[in-house]
GROMACS .gro file of C-alpha atoms in nm:
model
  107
    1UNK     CA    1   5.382   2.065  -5.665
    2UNK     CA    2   5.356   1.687  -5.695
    3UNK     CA    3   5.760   1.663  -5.544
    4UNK     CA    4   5.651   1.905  -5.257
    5UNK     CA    5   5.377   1.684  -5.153
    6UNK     CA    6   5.520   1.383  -5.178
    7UNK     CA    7   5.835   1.496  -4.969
    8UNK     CA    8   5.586   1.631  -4.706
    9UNK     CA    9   5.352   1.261  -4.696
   10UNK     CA   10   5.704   1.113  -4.726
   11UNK     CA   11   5.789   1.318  -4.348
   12UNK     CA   12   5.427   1.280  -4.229
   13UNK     CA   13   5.209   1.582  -4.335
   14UNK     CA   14   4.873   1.536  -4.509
   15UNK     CA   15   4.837   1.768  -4.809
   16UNK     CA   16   4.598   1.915  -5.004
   17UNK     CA   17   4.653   2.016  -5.397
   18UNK     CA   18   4.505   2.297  -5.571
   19UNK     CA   19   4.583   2.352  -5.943
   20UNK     CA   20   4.468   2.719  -5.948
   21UNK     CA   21   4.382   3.006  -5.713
   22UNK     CA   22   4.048   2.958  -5.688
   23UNK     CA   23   4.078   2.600  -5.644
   24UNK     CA   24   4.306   2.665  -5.334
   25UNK     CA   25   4.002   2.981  -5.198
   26UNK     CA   26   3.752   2.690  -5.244
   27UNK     CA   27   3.975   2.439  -5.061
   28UNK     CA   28   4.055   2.678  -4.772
   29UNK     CA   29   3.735   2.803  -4.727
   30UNK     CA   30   3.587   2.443  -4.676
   31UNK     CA   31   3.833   2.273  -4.504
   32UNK     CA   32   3.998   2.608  -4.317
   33UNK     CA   33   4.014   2.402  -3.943
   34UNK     CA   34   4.218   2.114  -4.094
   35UNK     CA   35   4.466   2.259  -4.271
   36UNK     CA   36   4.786   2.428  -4.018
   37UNK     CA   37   4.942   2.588  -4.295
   38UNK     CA   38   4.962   2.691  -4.649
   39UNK     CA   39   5.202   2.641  -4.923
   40UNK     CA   40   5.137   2.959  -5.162
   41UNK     CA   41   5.267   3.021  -5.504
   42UNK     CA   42   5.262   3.396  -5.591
   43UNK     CA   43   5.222   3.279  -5.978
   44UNK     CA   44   4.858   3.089  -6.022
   45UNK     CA   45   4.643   3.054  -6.282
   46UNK     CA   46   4.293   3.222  -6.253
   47UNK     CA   47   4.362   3.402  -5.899
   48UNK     CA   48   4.699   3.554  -5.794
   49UNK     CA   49   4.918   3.377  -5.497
   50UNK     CA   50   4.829   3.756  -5.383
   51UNK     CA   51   4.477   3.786  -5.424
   52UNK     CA   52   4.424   3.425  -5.308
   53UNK     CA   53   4.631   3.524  -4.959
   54UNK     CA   54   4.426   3.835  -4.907
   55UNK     CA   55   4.090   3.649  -4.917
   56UNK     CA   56   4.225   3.352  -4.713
   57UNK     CA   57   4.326   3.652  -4.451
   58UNK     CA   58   3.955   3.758  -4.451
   59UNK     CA   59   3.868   3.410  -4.367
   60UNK     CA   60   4.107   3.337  -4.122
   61UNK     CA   61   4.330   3.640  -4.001
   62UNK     CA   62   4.572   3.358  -3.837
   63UNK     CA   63   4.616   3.152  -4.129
   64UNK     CA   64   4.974   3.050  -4.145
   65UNK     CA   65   5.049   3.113  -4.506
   66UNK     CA   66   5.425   3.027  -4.661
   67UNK     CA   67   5.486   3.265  -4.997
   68UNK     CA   68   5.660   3.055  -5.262
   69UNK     CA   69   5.850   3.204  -5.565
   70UNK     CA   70   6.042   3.154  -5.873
   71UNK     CA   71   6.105   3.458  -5.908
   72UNK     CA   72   6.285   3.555  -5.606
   73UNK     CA   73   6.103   3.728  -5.283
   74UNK     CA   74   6.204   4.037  -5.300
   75UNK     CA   75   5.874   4.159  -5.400
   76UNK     CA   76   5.702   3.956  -5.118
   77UNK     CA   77   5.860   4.199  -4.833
   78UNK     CA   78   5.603   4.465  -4.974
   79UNK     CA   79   5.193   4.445  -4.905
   80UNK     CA   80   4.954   4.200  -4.765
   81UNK     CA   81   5.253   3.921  -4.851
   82UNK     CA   82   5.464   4.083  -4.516
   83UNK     CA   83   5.215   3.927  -4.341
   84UNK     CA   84   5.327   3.559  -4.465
   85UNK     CA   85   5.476   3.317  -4.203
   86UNK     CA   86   5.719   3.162  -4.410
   87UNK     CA   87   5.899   3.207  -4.769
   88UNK     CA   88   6.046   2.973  -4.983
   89UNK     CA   89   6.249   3.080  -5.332
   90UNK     CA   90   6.213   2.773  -5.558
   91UNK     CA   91   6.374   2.599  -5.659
   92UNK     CA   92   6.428   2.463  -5.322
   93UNK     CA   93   6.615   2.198  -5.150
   94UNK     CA   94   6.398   1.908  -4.953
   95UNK     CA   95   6.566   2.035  -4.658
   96UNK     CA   96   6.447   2.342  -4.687
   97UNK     CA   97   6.077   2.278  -4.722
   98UNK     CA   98   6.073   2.016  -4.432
   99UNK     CA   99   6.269   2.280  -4.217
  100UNK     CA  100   6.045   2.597  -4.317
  101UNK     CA  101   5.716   2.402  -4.275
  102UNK     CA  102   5.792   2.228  -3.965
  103UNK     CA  103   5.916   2.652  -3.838
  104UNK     CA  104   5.617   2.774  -3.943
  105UNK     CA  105   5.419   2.470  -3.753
  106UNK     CA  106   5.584   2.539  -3.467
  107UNK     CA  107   5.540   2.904  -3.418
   0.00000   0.00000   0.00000
């Protein structure tokens, strides 16, 4: 997490850091008209990347929500997660955050 926001400050993003799933509902619920987009993990402590999406859909039915992995996405193309804007497998190259954030931004 710390490389990813650091490469996005580093191309001019702000970014916001939450260490959990609930940390990242609290985040979104309070600062929801700041923040364009959202960097998910599907594997969180306390609150699935799943669960976490769903609730930020009830929220805001527009959020712009990009499904991260380690564990390949294959599993993301079922569900709620279809509804993502963006998918990343990690590891991933800088290049390919920049590029799939700056996408997602854009559409």
């Amino acid at each position: 997490a710390r490389l990813a926001e650091s490469i996005l400050i580093d191309v001019g993003y702000t970014v916001l850091i939450a260490n959990n799933g609930k940390k990242a509902l609290e985040i979104y619920d309070q600062k929801k008209d700041l923040i364009a987009a959202v960097i998910l993990d599907l594997n969180m402590p306390k609150m699935s990347g799943k669960q976490v999406f769903e609730e930020m859909l009830k929220i805001n039915p527009e959020v712009k929500v990009i499904i991260s992995s380690g564990y390949g996405l294959e599993h993301s193309q079922q569900g709620i997660l279809t509804k993502a804007s963006g998918n990343l497998s990690k590891p991933y190259a800088i290049d390919d955050l920049s590029q799939v954030v700056r996408n997602v931004l854009d559409s």
